[in-house]
CSV table of N, CA and C in Angstrom, one decimal:
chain,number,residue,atom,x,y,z
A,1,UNK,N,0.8,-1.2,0.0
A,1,UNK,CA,0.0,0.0,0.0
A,1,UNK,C,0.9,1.3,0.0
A,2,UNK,N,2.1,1.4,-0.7
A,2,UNK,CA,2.6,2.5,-0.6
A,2,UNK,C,3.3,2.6,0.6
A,3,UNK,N,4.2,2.0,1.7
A,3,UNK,CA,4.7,2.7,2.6
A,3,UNK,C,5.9,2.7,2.7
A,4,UNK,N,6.4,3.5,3.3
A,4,UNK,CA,8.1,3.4,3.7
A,4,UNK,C,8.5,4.7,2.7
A,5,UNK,N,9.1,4.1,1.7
A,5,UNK,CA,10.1,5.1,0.7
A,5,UNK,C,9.9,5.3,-0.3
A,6,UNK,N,8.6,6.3,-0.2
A,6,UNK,CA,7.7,6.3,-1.2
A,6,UNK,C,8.0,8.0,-2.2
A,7,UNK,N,8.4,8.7,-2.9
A,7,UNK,CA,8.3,10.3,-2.8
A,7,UNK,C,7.1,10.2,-4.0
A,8,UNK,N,6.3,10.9,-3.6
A,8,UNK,CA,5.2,11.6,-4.5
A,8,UNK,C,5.5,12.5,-6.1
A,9,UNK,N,5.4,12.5,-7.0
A,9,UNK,CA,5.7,13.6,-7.5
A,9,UNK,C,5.0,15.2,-7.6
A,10,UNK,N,4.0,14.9,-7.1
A,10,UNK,CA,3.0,16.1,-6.8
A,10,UNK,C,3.4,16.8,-5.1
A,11,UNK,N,4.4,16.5,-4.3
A,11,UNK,CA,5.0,16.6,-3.0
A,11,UNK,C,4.9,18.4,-3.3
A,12,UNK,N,4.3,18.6,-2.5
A,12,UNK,CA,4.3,20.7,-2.4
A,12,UNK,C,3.5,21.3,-3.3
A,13,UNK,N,2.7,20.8,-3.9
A,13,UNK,CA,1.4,21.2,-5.3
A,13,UNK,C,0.6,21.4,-4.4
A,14,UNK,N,-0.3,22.7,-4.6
A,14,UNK,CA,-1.4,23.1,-4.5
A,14,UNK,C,-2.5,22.3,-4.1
A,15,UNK,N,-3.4,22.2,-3.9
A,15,UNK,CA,-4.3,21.4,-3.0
A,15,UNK,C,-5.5,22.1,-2.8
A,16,UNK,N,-7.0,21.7,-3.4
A,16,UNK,CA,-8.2,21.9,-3.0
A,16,UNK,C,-9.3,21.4,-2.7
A,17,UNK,N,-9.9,20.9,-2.2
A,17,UNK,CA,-10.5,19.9,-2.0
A,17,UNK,C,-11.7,20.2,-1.5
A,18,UNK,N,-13.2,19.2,-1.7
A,18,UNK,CA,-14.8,19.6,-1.2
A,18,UNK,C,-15.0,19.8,0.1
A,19,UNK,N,-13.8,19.1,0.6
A,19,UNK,CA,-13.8,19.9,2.4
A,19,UNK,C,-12.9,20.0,3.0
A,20,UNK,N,-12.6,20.8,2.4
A,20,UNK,CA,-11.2,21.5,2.9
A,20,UNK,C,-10.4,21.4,3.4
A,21,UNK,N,-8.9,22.1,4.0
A,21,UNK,CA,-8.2,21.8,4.3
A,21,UNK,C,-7.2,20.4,4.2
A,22,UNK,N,-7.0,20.2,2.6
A,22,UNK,CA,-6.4,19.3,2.1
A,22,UNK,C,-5.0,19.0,1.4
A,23,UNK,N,-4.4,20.3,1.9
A,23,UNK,CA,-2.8,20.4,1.7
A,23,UNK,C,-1.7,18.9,2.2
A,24,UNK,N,-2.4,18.3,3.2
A,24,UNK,CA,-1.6,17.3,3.6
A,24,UNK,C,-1.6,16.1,2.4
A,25,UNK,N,-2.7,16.3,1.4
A,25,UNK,CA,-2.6,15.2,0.7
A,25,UNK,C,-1.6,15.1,-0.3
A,26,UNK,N,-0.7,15.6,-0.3
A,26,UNK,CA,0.5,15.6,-0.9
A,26,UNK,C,1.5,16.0,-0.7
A,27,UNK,N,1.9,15.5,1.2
A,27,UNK,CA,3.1,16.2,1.8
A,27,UNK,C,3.5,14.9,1.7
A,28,UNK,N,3.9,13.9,1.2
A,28,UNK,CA,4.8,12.4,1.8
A,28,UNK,C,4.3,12.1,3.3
A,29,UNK,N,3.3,12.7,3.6
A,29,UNK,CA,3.2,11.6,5.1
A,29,UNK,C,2.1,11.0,4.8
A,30,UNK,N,2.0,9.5,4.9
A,30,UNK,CA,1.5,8.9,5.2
A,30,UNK,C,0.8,8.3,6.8
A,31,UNK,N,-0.6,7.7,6.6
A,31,UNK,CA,-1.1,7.7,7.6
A,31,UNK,C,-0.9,6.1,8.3
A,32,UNK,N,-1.4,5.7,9.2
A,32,UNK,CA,-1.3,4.5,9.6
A,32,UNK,C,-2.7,4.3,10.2
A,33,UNK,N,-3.2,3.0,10.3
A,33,UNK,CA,-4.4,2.2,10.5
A,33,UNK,C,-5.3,2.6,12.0
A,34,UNK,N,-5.6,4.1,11.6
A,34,UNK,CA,-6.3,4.5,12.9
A,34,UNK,C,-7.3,6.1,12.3
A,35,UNK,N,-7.9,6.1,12.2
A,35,UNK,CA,-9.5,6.8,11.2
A,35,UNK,C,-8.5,8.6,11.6
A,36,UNK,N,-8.3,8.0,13.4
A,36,UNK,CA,-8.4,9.9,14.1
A,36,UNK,C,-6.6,10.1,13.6
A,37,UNK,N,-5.8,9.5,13.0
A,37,UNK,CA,-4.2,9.5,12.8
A,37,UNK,C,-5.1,11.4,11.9
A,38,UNK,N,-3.7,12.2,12.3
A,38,UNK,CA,-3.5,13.5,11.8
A,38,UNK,C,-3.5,13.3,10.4
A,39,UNK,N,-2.8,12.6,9.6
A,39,UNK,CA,-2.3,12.6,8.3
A,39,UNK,C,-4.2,12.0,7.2
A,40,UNK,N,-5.0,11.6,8.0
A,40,UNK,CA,-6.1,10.9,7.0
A,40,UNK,C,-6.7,12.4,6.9
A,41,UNK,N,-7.2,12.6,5.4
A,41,UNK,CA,-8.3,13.6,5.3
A,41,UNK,C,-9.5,13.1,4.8
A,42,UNK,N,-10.9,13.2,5.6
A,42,UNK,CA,-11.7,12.8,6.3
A,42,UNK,C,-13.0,13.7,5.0
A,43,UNK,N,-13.6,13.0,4.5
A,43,UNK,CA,-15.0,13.6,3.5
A,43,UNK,C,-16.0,13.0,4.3
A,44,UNK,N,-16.7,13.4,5.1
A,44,UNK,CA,-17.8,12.6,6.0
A,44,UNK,C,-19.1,12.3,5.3
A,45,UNK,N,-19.0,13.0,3.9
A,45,UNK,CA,-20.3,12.7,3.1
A,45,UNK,C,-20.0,11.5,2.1
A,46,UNK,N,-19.2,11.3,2.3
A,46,UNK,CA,-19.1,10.0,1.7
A,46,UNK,C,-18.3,10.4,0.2
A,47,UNK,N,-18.0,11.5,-0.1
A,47,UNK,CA,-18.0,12.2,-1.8
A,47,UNK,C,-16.8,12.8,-1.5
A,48,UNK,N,-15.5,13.2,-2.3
A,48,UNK,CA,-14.4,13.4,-2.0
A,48,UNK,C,-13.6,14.0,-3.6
A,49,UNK,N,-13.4,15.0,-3.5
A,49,UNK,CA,-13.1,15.9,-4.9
A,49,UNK,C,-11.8,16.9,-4.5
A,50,UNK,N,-10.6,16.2,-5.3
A,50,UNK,CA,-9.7,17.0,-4.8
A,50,UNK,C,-9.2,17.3,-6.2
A,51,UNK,N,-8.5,18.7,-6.0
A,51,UNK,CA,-7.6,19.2,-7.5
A,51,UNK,C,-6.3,19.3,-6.7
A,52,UNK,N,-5.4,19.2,-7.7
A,52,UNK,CA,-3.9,19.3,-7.8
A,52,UNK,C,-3.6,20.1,-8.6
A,53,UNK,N,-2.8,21.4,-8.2
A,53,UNK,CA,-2.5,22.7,-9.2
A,53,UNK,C,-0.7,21.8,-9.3
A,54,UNK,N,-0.3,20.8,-10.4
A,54,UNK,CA,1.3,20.6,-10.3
A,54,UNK,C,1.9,22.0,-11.1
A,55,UNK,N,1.1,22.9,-11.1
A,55,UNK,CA,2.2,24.3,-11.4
A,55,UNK,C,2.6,24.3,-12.8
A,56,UNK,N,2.7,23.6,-13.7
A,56,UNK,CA,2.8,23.4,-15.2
A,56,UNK,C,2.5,22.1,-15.6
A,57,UNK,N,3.0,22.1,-17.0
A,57,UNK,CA,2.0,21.0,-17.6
A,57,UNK,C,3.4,19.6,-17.7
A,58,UNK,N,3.0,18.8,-17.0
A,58,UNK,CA,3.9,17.3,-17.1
A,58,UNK,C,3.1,16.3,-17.2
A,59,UNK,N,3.7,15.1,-17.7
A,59,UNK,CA,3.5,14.0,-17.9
A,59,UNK,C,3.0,13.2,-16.7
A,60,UNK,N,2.0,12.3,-16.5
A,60,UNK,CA,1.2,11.8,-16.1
A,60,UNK,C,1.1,10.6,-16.4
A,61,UNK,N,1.7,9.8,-15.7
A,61,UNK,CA,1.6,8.1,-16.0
A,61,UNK,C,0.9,7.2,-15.1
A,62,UNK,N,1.8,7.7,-13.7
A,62,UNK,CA,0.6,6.9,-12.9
A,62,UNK,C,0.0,8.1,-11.2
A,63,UNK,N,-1.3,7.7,-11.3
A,63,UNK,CA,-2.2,8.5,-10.4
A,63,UNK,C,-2.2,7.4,-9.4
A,64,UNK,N,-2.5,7.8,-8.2
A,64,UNK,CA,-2.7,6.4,-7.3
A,64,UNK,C,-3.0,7.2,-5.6
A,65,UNK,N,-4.0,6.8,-4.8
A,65,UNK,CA,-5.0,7.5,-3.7
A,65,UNK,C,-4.9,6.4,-2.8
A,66,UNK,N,-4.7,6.7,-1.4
A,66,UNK,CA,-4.5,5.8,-0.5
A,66,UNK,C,-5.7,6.0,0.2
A,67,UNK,N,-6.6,5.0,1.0
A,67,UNK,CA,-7.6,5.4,1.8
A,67,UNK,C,-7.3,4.3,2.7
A,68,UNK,N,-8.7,4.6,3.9
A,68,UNK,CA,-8.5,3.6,5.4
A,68,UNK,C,-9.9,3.3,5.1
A,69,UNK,N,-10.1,2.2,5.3
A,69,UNK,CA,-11.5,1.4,5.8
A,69,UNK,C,-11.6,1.1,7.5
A,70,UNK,N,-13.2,1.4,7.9
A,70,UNK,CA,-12.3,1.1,9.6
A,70,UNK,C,-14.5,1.1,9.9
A,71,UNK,N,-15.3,0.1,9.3
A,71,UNK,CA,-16.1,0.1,9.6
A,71,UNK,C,-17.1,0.5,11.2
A,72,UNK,N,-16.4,0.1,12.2
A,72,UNK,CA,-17.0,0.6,13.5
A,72,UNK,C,-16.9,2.2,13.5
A,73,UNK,N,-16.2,2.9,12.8
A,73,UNK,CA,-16.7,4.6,12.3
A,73,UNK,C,-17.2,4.8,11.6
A,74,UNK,N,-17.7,4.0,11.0
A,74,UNK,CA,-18.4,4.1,9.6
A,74,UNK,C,-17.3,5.3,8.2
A,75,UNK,N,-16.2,4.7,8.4
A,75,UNK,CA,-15.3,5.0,7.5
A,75,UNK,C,-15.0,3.9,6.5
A,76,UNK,N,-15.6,3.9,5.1
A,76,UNK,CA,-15.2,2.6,4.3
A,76,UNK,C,-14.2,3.1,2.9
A,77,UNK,N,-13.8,2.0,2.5
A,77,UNK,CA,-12.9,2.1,1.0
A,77,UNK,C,-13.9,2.9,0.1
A,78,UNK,N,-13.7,3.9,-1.1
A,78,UNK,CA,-14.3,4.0,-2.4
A,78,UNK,C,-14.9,3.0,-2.3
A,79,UNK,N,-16.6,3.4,-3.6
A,79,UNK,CA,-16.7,2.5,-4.4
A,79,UNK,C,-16.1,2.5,-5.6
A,80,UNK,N,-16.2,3.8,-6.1
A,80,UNK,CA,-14.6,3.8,-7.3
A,80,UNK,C,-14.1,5.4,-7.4
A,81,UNK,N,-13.2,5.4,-7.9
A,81,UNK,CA,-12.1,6.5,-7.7
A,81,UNK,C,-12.1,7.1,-9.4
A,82,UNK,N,-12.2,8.5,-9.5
A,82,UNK,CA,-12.3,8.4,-11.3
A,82,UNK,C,-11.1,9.8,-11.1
A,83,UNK,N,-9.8,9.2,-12.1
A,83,UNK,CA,-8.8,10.3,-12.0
A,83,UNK,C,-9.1,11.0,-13.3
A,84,UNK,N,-8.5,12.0,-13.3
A,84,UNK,CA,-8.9,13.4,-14.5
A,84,UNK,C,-7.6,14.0,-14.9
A,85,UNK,N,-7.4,14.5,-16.0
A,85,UNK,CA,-6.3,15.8,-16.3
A,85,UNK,C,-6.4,16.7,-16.8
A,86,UNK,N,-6.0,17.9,-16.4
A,86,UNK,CA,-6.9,19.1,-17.7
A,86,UNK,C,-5.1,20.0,-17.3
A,87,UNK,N,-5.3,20.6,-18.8
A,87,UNK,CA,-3.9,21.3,-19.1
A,87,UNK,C,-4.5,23.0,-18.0
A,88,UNK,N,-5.9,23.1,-18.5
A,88,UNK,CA,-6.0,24.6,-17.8
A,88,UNK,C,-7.0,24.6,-16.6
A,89,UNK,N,-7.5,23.4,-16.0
A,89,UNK,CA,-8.3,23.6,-14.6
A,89,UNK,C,-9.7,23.9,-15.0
A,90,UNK,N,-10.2,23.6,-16.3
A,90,UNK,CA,-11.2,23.8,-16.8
A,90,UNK,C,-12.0,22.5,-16.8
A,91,UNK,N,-11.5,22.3,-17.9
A,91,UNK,CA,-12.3,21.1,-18.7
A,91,UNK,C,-11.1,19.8,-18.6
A,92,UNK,N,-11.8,18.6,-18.0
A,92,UNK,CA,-11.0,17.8,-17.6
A,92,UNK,C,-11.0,16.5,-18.4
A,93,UNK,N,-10.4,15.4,-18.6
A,93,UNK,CA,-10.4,14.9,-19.3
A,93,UNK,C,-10.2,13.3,-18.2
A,94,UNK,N,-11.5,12.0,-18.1
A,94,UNK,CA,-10.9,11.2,-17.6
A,94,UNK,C,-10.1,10.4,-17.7
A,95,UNK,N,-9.1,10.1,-17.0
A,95,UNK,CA,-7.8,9.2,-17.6
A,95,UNK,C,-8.2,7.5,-16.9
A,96,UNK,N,-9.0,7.7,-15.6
A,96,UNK,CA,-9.0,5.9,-15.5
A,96,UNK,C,-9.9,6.3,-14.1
A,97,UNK,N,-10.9,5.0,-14.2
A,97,UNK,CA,-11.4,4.7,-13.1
A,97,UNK,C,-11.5,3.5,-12.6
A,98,UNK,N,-11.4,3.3,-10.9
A,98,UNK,CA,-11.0,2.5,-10.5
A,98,UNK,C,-11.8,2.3,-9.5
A,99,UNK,N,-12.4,0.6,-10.0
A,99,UNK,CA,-13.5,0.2,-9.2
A,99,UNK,C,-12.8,-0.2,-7.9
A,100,UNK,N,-13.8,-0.2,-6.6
A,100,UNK,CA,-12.5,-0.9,-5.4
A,100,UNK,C,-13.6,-1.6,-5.0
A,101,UNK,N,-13.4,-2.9,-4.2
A,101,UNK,CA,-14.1,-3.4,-3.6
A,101,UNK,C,-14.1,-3.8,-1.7
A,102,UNK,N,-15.0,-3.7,-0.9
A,102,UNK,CA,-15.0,-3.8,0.2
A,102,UNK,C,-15.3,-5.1,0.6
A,103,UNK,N,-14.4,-5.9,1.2
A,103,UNK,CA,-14.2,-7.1,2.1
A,103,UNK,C,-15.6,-7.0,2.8
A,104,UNK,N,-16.4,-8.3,3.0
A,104,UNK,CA,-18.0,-8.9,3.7
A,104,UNK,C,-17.1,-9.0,5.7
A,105,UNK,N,-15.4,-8.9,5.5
A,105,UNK,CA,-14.8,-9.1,6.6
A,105,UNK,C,-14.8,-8.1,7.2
A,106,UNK,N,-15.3,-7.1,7.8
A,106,UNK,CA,-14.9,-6.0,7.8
A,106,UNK,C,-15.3,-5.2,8.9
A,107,UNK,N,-16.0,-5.8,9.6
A,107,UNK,CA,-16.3,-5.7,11.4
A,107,UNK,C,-15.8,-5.5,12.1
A,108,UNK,N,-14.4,-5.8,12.3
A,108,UNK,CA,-13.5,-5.2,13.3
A,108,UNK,C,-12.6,-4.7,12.6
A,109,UNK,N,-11.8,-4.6,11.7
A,109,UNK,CA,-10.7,-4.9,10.8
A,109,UNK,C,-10.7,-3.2,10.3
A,110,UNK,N,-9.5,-3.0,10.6
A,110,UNK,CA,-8.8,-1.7,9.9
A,110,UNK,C,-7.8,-1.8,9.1
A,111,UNK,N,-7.9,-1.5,8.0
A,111,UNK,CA,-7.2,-1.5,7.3
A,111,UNK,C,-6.7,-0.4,5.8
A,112,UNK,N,-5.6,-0.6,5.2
A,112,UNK,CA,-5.7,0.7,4.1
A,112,UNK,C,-5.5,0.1,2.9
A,113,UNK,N,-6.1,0.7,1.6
A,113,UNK,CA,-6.2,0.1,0.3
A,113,UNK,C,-5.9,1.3,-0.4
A,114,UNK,N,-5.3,0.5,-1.6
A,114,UNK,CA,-4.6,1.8,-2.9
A,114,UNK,C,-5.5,1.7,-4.3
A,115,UNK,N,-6.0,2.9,-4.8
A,115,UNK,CA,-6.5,2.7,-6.1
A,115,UNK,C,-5.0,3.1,-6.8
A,116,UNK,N,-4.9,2.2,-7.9
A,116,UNK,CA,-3.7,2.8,-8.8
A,116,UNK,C,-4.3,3.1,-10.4
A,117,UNK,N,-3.9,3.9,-10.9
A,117,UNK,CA,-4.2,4.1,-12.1
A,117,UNK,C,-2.7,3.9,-12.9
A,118,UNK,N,-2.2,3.4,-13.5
A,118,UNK,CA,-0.9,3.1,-14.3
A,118,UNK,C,-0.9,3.4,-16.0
A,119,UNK,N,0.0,3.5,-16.3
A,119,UNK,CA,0.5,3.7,-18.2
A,119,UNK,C,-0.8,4.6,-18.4
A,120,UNK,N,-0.8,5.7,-18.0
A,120,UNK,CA,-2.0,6.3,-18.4
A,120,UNK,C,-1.2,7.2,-19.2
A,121,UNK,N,0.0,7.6,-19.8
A,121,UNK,CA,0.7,8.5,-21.1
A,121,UNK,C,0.1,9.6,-21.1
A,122,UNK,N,-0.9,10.2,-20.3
A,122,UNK,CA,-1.4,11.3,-19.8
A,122,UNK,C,-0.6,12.3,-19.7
A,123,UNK,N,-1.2,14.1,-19.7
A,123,UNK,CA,-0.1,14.9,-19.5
A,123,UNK,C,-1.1,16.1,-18.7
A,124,UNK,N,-1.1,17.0,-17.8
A,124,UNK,CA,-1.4,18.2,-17.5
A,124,UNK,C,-1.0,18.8,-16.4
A,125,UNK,N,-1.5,20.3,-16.1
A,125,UNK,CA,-1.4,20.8,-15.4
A,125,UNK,C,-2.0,20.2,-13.6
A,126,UNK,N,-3.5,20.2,-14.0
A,126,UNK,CA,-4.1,19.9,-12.9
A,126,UNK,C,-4.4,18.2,-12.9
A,127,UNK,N,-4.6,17.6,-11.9
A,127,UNK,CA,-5.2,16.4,-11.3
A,127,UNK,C,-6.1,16.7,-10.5
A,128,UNK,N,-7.4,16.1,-11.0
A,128,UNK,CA,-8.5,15.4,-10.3
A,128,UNK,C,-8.8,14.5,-10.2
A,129,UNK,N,-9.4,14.6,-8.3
A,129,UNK,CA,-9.4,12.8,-7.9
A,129,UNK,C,-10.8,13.1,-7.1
A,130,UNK,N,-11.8,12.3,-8.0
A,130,UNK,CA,-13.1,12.2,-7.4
A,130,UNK,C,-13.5,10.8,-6.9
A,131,UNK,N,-13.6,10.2,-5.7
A,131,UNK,CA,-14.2,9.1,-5.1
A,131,UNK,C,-15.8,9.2,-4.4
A,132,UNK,N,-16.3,8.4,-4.6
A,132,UNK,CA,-17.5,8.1,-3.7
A,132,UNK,C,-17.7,6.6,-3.1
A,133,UNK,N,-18.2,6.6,-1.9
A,133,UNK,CA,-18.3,5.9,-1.0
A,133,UNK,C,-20.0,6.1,-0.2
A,134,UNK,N,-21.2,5.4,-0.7
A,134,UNK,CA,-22.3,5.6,-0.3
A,134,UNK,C,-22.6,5.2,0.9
A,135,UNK,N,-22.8,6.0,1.7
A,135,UNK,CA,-23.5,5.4,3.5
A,135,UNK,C,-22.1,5.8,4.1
A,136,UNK,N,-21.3,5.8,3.7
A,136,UNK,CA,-19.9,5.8,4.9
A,136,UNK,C,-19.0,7.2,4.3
A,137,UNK,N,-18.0,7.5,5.6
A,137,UNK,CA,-17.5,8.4,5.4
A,137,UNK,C,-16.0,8.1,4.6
A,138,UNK,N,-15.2,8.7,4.1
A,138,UNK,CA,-13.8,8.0,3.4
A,138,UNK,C,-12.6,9.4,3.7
A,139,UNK,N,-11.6,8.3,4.3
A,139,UNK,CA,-10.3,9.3,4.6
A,139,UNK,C,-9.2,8.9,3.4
A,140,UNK,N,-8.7,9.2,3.3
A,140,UNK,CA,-7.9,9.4,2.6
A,140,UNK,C,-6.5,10.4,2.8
A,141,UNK,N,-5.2,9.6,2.7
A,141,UNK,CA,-4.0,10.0,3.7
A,141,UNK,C,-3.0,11.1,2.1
A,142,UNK,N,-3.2,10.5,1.0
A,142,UNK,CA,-2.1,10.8,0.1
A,142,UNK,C,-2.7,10.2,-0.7
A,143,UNK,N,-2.1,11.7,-2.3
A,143,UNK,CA,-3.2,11.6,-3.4
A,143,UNK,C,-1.7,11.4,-4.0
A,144,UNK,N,-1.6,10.5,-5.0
A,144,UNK,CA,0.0,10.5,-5.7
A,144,UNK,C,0.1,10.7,-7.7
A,145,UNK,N,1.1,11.5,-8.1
A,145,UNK,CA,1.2,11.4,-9.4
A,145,UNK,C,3.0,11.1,-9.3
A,146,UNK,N,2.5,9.8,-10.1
A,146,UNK,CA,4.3,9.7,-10.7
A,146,UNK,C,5.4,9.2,-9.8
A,147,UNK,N,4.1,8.6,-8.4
A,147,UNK,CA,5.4,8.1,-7.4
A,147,UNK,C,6.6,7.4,-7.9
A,148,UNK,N,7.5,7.8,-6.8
A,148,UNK,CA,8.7,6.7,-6.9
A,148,UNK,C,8.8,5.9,-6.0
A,149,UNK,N,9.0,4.4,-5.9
A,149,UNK,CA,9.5,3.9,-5.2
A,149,UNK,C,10.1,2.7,-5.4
């Protein structure tokens, strides 16, 4: 799921998101298996819309969003994740969506899952990352373009 030695290439990009205060989702910290950890940013309506200003226009191969499932908060995984690129913050263009599926095990169990989007030969200024999750809330720690690890 992304951890350890991971760098982002969107690390210090701009950051907007449907509720706000979403700057962390592209500082390299990752969160660990606990809903209230500092580093998860928290959509309680279940619907989760963030843009990425990367400051000029680059290449875009792989998009990829970490979230926490932790049903006794009623915090669950996406039902799917739809990534976007637009050269001017306008008109977006979708590059891949990514269905996720939630474990029937899932009653006590915390845990974190990655949507990846890969070889997407994509190119822009901005990233959008739109998930929805119906009935439950969804955190999400780190939105990634172009990681290395």
């Amino acid at each position: 799921t992304f951890y350890g030695d991971v760098r982002n290439g969107a690390e210090g990009a701009g950051v907007v998101s449907s509720s706000g205060g979403a700057a962390a989702l592209v500082d390299g910290s990752l969160g660990y298996e606990d809903y209230n950890a500092p580093e998860w940013h928290m959509s309680p309506d279940g619907e989760m819309a963030v843009v990425i200003d990367l400051g000029e226009i680059r290449p875009v191969d792989v998009l990829a969003a970490r979230f926490l499932a932790y049903a006794p908060a009623s915090v669950s995984i996406p039902d799917m994740v739809d990534f976007y690129v637009s050269d001017t913050g306008e008109c977006y263009e979708k590059v891949s969506t990514v269905v996720m599926e939630n474990t029937d095990n899932d009653l006590h169990d915390c845990w974190i899952d990655i949507a990846m989007a890969d070889g997407l030969g994509a190119s822009g200024r901005f990233v959008k990352v739109v998930a929805e999750c119906h009935g439950s809330a969804i955190c999400c720690d780190e939105i990634f373009v172009n990681p290395v690890y």
